[in-house]
PDB file of C-alpha atoms in Angstrom:
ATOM      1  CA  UNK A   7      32.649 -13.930 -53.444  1.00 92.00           C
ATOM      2  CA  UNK A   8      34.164 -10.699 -52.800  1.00 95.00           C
ATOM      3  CA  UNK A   9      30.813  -9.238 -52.960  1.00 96.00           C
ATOM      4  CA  UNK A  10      29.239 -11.295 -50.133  1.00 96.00           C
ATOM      5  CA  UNK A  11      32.042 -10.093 -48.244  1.00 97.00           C
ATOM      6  CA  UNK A  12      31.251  -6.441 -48.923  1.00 97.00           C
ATOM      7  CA  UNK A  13      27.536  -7.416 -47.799  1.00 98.00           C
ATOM      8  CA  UNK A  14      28.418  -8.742 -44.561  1.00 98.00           C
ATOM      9  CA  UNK A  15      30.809  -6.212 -43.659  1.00 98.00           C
ATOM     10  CA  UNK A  16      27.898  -3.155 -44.113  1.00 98.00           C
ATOM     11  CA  UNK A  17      24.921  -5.720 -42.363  1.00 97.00           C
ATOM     12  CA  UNK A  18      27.522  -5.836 -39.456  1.00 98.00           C
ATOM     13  CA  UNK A  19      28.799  -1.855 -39.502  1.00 96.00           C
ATOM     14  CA  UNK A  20      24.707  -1.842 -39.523  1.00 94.00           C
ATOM     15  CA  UNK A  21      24.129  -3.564 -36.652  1.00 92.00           C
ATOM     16  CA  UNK A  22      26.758  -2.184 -34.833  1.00 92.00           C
ATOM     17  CA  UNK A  23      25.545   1.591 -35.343  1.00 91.00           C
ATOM     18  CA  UNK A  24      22.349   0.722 -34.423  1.00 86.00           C
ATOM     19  CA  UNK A  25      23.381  -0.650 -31.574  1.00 83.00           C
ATOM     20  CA  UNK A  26      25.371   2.280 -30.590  1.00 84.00           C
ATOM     21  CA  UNK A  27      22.746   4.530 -31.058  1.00 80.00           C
ATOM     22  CA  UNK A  28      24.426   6.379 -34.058  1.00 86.00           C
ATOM     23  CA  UNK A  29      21.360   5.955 -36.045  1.00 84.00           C
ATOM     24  CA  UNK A  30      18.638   6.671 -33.218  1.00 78.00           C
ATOM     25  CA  UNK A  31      17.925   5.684 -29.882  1.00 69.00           C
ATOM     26  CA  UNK A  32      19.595   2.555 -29.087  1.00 70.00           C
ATOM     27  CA  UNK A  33      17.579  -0.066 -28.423  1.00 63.00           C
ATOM     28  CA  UNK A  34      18.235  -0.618 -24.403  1.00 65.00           C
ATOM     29  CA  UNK A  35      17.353   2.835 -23.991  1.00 63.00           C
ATOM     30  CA  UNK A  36      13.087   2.212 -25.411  1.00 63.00           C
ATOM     31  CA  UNK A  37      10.715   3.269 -22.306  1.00 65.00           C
ATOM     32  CA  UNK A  38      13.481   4.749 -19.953  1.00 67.00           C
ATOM     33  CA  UNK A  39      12.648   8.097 -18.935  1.00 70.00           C
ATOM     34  CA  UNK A  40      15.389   9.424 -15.879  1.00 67.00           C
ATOM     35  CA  UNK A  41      13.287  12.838 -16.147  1.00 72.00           C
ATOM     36  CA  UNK A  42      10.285  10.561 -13.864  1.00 70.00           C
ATOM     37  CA  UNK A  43      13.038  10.116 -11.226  1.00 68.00           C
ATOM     38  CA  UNK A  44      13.309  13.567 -10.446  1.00 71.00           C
ATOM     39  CA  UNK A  45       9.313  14.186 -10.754  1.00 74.00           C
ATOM     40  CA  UNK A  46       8.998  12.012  -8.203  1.00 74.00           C
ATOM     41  CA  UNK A  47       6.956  13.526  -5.359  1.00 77.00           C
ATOM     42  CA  UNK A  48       8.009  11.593  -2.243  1.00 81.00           C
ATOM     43  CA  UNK A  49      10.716   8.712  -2.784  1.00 74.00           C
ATOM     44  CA  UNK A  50      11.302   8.429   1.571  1.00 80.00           C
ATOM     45  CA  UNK A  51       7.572   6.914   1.470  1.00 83.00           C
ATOM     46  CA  UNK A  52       8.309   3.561  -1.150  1.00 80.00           C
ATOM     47  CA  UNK A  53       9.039   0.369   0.915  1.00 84.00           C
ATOM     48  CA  UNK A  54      10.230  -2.787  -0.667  1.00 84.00           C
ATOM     49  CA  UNK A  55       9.224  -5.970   0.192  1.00 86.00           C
ATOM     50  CA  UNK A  56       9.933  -9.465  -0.325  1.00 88.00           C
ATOM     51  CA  UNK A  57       7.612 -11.464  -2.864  1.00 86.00           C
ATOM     52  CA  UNK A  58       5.441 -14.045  -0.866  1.00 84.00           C
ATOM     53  CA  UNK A  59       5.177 -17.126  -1.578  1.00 80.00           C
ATOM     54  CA  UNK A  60       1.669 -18.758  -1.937  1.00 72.00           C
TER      55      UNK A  60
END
């Protein structure tokens, strides 16, 4: 029983690191990249729009 207990505890410290990005990126951060937001060439010219309906 004790065991099992020991297992759980390191799958959750686990879980938690790799959510906290101690053992790589963490995983909210795949496919950001804030270097394209100052690359960008002309930000004035983008217009948002609402979605149409059909």
């Amino acid at each position: 029983m004790r065991v099992l207990l020991i297992l759980i505890l390191l799958a959750n410290l686990g879980v938690y690191a790799l959510g906290q990005g101690w053992l790589g990126a963490r995983p909210d951060d795949e496919g950001r990249d804030p270097r394209r937001f100052s690359q960008e060439l002309n930000p004035g010219a983008v217009t948002l729009t609402p979605k149409q309906n059909p």
